[in-house]
Amino acid sequence: MAEPRPATLITGASAGLGAEFARQCAARGDELVLVARRRDRLEALAAALGNAHAVEADLTQRDAAARILAEASARGLWVRVLINNAGFGLVGRFEALPLARQLEMIELNVRALTALSHSVLADMRTRRSGAILNVASTAAFQPGPGFAVYFATKAFVLSFSEALHQELKGSGIRVSALCPGPTATEFGAVAGMTSQRFAKVSADAASVVRAGLLGLERDKAVIVPGALNKLTAQGGRLLPRAAMRRIVARLKL
Ligand SMILES: NC(=O)c1ccc[n+]([C@@H]2O[C@H](COP(=O)([O-])OP(=O)(O)OC[C@H]3O[C@@H](n4cnc5c(N)ncnc54)[C@H](OP(=O)(O)O)[C@@H]3O)[C@@H](O)[C@H]2O)c1
């Protein structure tokens, strides 16, 4: 049997940052596995990039990680780079937002990311090679009144990724958390943001993805793209937590 080929698996590749990860990883020659629910978009992107496989999956489904990896393996691939990018947020008071959607967010942003990370590590360990880039957010650095569950999921992603980064030191496997600030994608529309402010301060997806891939290459535990975002991320350390809570609560997103 032929030796499996290394691949880069990108979740949430049908839009925004994920589609941009796909473009930049394809440009450096990676063979790609593109995952999301909108198959038509994935197939169009895979066809445009070449050397890419579209795998339709709803990552809130419990068996999604196992099914995706089985599909990659059936195509003769092993996952050398995992980019856990799929995620969404919801703006609004916790009790006013539907519970089912918020639990779905936890399934996607937290459970699926954890399951995929666990599933790819066995192969990476055997080969003493691999990398995982988890997309967190600057939301990870403080609580988010008015965006409570989303901020909490991203705090999980940051904490989890930093811990893995440390656990895997010297193993040949790199793990980084990418913490973007506002970025021009479909995120704002999906989250139900109505204010124009988010769009006005948004970075472009290409620069965020470039920073993420470079940071992973350099084995940085935490990558915060952009000077203003770096400052925001530091805010949690410089200001008392109560002040941070009040500031976030006043932001009209
Ligand atoms: N944009 C920002 O301002 C910003 C800032 C910080 C962090 N982030 C993070 O960046 C990551 C990418 O978001 P984005 O800004 O690129 O948003 P986006 O344009 O809305 O893209 C989200 C991607 O996630 C996929 N997705 C959503 N639900 C899914 C599910 N159940 N199963 C599989 N895939 C699913 C979507 O594909 P389908 O709908 O086709 O499934 C889409 O490809 C997220 O983790 C987000 O939290 C974004």
Coordinates of C-alpha atoms and ligand atoms in Angstrom, one line a residue:
M1 CA 0.0 0.0 0.0
A2 CA 1.3 3.5 -0.8
E3 CA 2.6 5.7 2.0
P4 CA -0.2 8.2 3.0
R5 CA 0.4 11.7 1.8
P6 CA 0.6 14.6 4.3
A7 CA -2.4 17.0 4.1
T8 CA -3.6 20.3 5.7
L9 CA -7.1 20.0 7.1
I10 CA -9.0 23.3 7.4
T11 CA -12.4 23.5 9.0
G12 CA -14.8 26.3 8.1
A13 CA -13.2 26.6 4.7
S14 CA -16.3 27.6 2.8
A15 CA -16.0 31.3 3.9
G16 CA -13.9 34.0 5.5
L17 CA -10.7 33.1 7.3
G18 CA -11.0 29.4 6.4
A19 CA -11.3 30.0 2.6
E20 CA -8.3 32.4 3.0
F21 CA -6.3 29.7 4.9
A22 CA -7.1 27.4 2.0
R23 CA -5.8 29.9 -0.6
Q24 CA -2.6 30.6 1.3
C25 CA -1.9 26.9 2.1
A26 CA -2.5 25.9 -1.5
A27 CA -0.1 28.6 -2.7
R28 CA 2.7 27.1 -0.6
G29 CA 1.9 23.7 -2.1
D30 CA -0.1 21.9 0.6
E31 CA -2.6 19.2 -0.3
L32 CA -5.9 20.3 1.4
V33 CA -8.9 18.8 3.0
L34 CA -11.6 21.4 3.1
V35 CA -14.4 21.0 5.7
A36 CA -17.7 22.9 6.2
R37 CA -21.5 22.4 5.6
R38 CA -21.8 24.2 2.3
R39 CA -20.6 21.6 -0.1
D40 CA -21.1 23.8 -3.3
R41 CA -18.7 26.4 -2.0
L42 CA -16.1 23.8 -0.9
E43 CA -16.2 22.1 -4.2
A44 CA -15.9 25.4 -6.1
L45 CA -12.9 26.4 -4.0
A46 CA -11.3 22.9 -4.2
A47 CA -11.7 23.0 -8.0
A48 CA -10.2 26.5 -8.2
L49 CA -7.2 25.6 -6.0
G50 CA -6.5 22.1 -7.3
N51 CA -5.0 19.4 -5.1
A52 CA -7.8 19.9 -2.6
H53 CA -10.6 17.6 -1.3
A54 CA -14.0 18.9 -0.3
V55 CA -15.6 17.1 2.7
E56 CA -19.1 18.2 3.7
A57 CA -19.6 17.9 7.4
D58 CA -21.6 19.5 10.2
L59 CA -19.1 19.7 13.0
T60 CA -21.8 20.0 15.7
Q61 CA -22.6 16.3 14.9
R62 CA -20.9 14.0 17.4
D63 CA -19.4 11.6 14.9
A64 CA -18.0 14.4 12.6
A65 CA -14.4 14.3 13.6
A66 CA -14.1 10.5 13.2
R67 CA -16.0 10.6 9.8
I68 CA -13.8 13.4 8.4
L69 CA -10.6 11.6 9.4
A70 CA -11.8 8.3 7.9
E71 CA -12.6 10.2 4.7
A72 CA -9.1 11.7 4.6
S73 CA -7.5 8.4 5.3
A74 CA -9.7 6.7 2.5
R75 CA -8.2 9.3 0.1
G76 CA -4.6 8.3 1.1
L77 CA -4.0 11.2 3.4
W78 CA -2.7 11.8 6.9
V79 CA -3.3 15.2 8.6
R80 CA 0.1 16.9 9.1
V81 CA -1.5 20.3 9.7
L82 CA -4.9 20.9 11.3
I83 CA -6.4 24.3 11.2
N84 CA -9.4 24.4 13.6
N85 CA -11.0 27.5 12.2
A86 CA -14.8 26.8 12.0
G87 CA -16.7 28.8 14.6
F88 CA -19.4 31.4 15.1
G89 CA -20.7 33.9 17.7
L90 CA -24.0 35.3 18.7
V91 CA -24.6 38.9 19.9
G92 CA -27.1 39.5 22.6
R93 CA -28.0 38.9 26.3
F94 CA -27.5 35.3 27.3
E95 CA -31.1 34.7 28.4
A96 CA -32.5 36.4 25.3
L97 CA -30.6 34.2 22.8
P98 CA -32.0 30.7 22.0
L99 CA -30.3 28.1 24.3
A100 CA -30.1 25.6 21.4
R101 CA -28.0 27.9 19.2
Q102 CA -25.7 28.7 22.1
L103 CA -25.2 25.0 22.9
E104 CA -24.5 24.5 19.2
M105 CA -21.8 27.1 19.4
I106 CA -20.2 25.2 22.3
E107 CA -20.4 22.0 20.2
L108 CA -18.6 23.7 17.3
N109 CA -16.2 26.2 18.9
V110 CA -15.2 23.9 21.8
R111 CA -16.2 20.2 21.4
A112 CA -15.4 19.7 17.6
L113 CA -12.1 21.6 18.0
T114 CA -11.1 19.3 20.9
A115 CA -12.2 16.1 19.2
L116 CA -10.3 16.9 16.0
S117 CA -7.2 17.9 17.9
H118 CA -7.3 14.6 19.8
S119 CA -8.0 12.5 16.7
V120 CA -5.0 13.9 14.7
L121 CA -2.5 13.7 17.5
A122 CA -1.9 9.9 17.4
D123 CA -0.7 10.0 13.8
M124 CA 1.4 13.2 14.5
R125 CA 3.0 11.5 17.5
T126 CA 4.0 8.4 15.5
R127 CA 5.5 10.6 12.8
R128 CA 7.0 13.1 15.3
S129 CA 5.7 15.8 13.0
G130 CA 2.7 18.0 12.8
A131 CA 1.0 21.3 13.7
I132 CA -2.3 22.5 15.0
L133 CA -3.5 26.0 14.6
N134 CA -6.6 26.8 16.7
V135 CA -8.5 30.0 15.9
A136 CA -9.4 31.7 19.1
S137 CA -10.0 35.5 19.2
T138 CA -9.1 38.6 21.2
A139 CA -12.4 37.7 22.9
A140 CA -10.5 35.0 24.7
F141 CA -8.7 37.5 27.0
Q142 CA -11.7 38.8 28.9
P143 CA -15.3 38.0 29.7
G144 CA -17.9 39.3 27.2
P145 CA -21.1 40.6 28.6
G146 CA -23.5 40.8 25.6
F147 CA -21.5 38.0 23.9
A148 CA -21.1 35.8 26.9
V149 CA -21.0 32.2 25.5
Y150 CA -18.8 33.2 22.5
F151 CA -16.2 34.9 24.6
A152 CA -16.2 31.9 27.0
T153 CA -15.7 29.4 24.1
K154 CA -12.7 31.4 22.9
A155 CA -11.2 31.5 26.4
F156 CA -11.4 27.7 26.3
V157 CA -9.7 27.6 22.9
L158 CA -6.8 29.9 24.1
S159 CA -6.3 28.0 27.4
F160 CA -6.5 24.6 25.8
S161 CA -4.1 25.5 23.0
E162 CA -1.5 27.0 25.3
A163 CA -1.6 23.9 27.5
L164 CA -1.2 21.6 24.4
H165 CA 1.7 23.9 23.2
Q166 CA 3.5 23.2 26.4
E167 CA 2.6 19.5 26.7
L168 CA 4.0 18.9 23.2
K169 CA 7.3 20.8 23.5
G170 CA 10.1 18.7 22.0
S171 CA 7.7 16.3 20.3
G172 CA 8.0 17.8 16.8
I173 CA 4.4 18.9 17.0
R174 CA 3.6 22.6 17.1
V175 CA 0.4 24.1 18.6
S176 CA -0.6 27.7 18.4
A177 CA -3.7 29.8 19.2
L178 CA -4.5 32.5 16.7
C179 CA -6.4 35.4 18.3
P180 CA -7.7 37.8 15.6
G181 CA -9.6 41.0 16.4
P182 CA -12.5 42.1 14.2
T183 CA -11.9 40.8 10.6
A184 CA -13.9 41.2 7.4
T185 CA -15.7 37.8 6.9
E186 CA -19.3 36.6 7.3
F187 CA -18.8 36.4 11.1
G188 CA -20.6 39.7 11.8
A189 CA -23.7 38.8 9.8
V190 CA -23.9 35.3 11.3
A191 CA -23.5 36.7 14.8
G192 CA -26.3 39.2 14.3
M193 CA -24.1 42.4 14.6
T194 CA -26.0 45.5 13.6
S195 CA -23.5 48.2 14.3
Q196 CA -21.2 49.5 11.6
R197 CA -18.3 49.9 14.0
F198 CA -17.2 46.3 13.7
A199 CA -17.0 46.6 9.9
K200 CA -15.1 49.9 10.2
V201 CA -12.3 48.5 12.4
S202 CA -12.1 45.1 10.7
A203 CA -8.8 43.8 9.4
D204 CA -8.6 41.9 6.1
A205 CA -8.6 38.1 6.2
A206 CA -5.4 37.8 4.2
S207 CA -3.2 39.6 6.7
V208 CA -4.7 37.7 9.7
V209 CA -4.1 34.3 8.0
R210 CA -0.6 35.3 7.0
A211 CA 0.2 36.2 10.6
G212 CA -1.4 32.9 11.8
L213 CA 0.6 30.7 9.4
L214 CA 3.9 32.5 10.2
G215 CA 3.2 32.3 13.9
L216 CA 2.6 28.6 13.7
E217 CA 5.7 28.1 11.6
R218 CA 7.7 30.0 14.3
D219 CA 6.1 27.8 17.1
K220 CA 4.5 30.8 18.9
A221 CA 2.0 29.7 21.6
V222 CA -0.3 32.7 21.1
I223 CA -0.5 34.8 17.9
V224 CA -2.3 38.2 18.1
P225 CA -2.3 39.9 14.7
G226 CA -2.2 43.7 14.6
A227 CA -0.9 46.4 17.0
L228 CA -4.3 47.5 18.3
N229 CA -5.3 43.9 18.9
K230 CA -2.1 43.2 20.8
L231 CA -2.9 46.2 23.0
T232 CA -6.5 44.9 23.6
A233 CA -5.2 41.5 24.5
Q234 CA -2.8 43.1 27.1
G235 CA -5.8 45.1 28.5
G236 CA -6.8 42.0 30.6
R237 CA -3.4 42.1 32.3
L238 CA -3.2 45.8 32.8
L239 CA -6.7 46.6 34.0
P240 CA -8.6 45.0 36.9
R241 CA -11.1 42.3 35.7
A242 CA -14.1 44.4 36.9
A243 CA -13.0 47.3 34.7
M244 CA -12.6 45.0 31.7
R245 CA -16.1 43.6 32.2
R246 CA -17.6 47.1 32.3
I247 CA -15.7 48.2 29.1
V248 CA -16.8 45.2 27.1
A249 CA -20.4 45.6 28.4
R250 CA -20.4 49.2 27.0
L251 CA -19.3 48.2 23.5
K252 CA -22.3 48.3 21.2
L253 CA -21.6 45.5 18.7
Ligands
LIG1 N1 -14.2 37.6 11.7 C1 -13.9 38.0 12.9 O1 -14.0 39.2 13.3 C2 -13.2 37.0 13.9 C3 -12.5 37.5 15.0 C4 -11.9 36.6 15.9 C5 -12.1 35.3 15.7 N2 -12.8 34.8 14.6 C6 -12.9 33.3 14.5 O2 -12.5 33.0 13.2 C7 -13.0 31.7 12.8 C8 -13.5 31.8 11.4 O3 -14.6 32.7 11.3 P1 -14.9 33.7 10.1 O4 -14.7 35.1 10.7 O5 -14.1 33.3 8.9 O6 -16.4 33.5 9.9 P2 -17.3 33.1 8.7 O7 -16.9 33.8 7.5 O8 -18.7 33.1 9.2 O9 -16.8 31.5 8.5 C9 -17.2 30.5 9.4 C10 -16.9 29.2 8.8 O10 -17.3 28.2 9.8 C11 -18.1 27.2 9.1 N3 -19.1 26.6 10.0 C12 -20.1 27.2 10.7 N4 -20.8 26.3 11.3 C13 -20.3 25.1 11.0 C14 -20.7 23.7 11.3 N5 -21.7 23.5 12.1 N6 -19.9 22.7 10.8 C15 -18.9 23.0 10.0 N7 -18.5 24.2 9.6 C16 -19.2 25.3 10.1 C17 -18.8 28.0 8.0 O11 -19.2 27.1 6.9 P3 -20.6 26.5 6.6 O12 -21.6 27.6 7.0 O13 -20.6 26.2 5.1 O14 -20.7 25.3 7.4 C18 -17.7 28.9 7.5 O15 -16.9 28.3 6.6 C19 -14.1 31.5 13.9 O16 -13.6 30.5 14.8 C20 -14.3 32.8 14.5 O17 -14.8 32.7 15.9 C21 -13.4 35.6 13.7

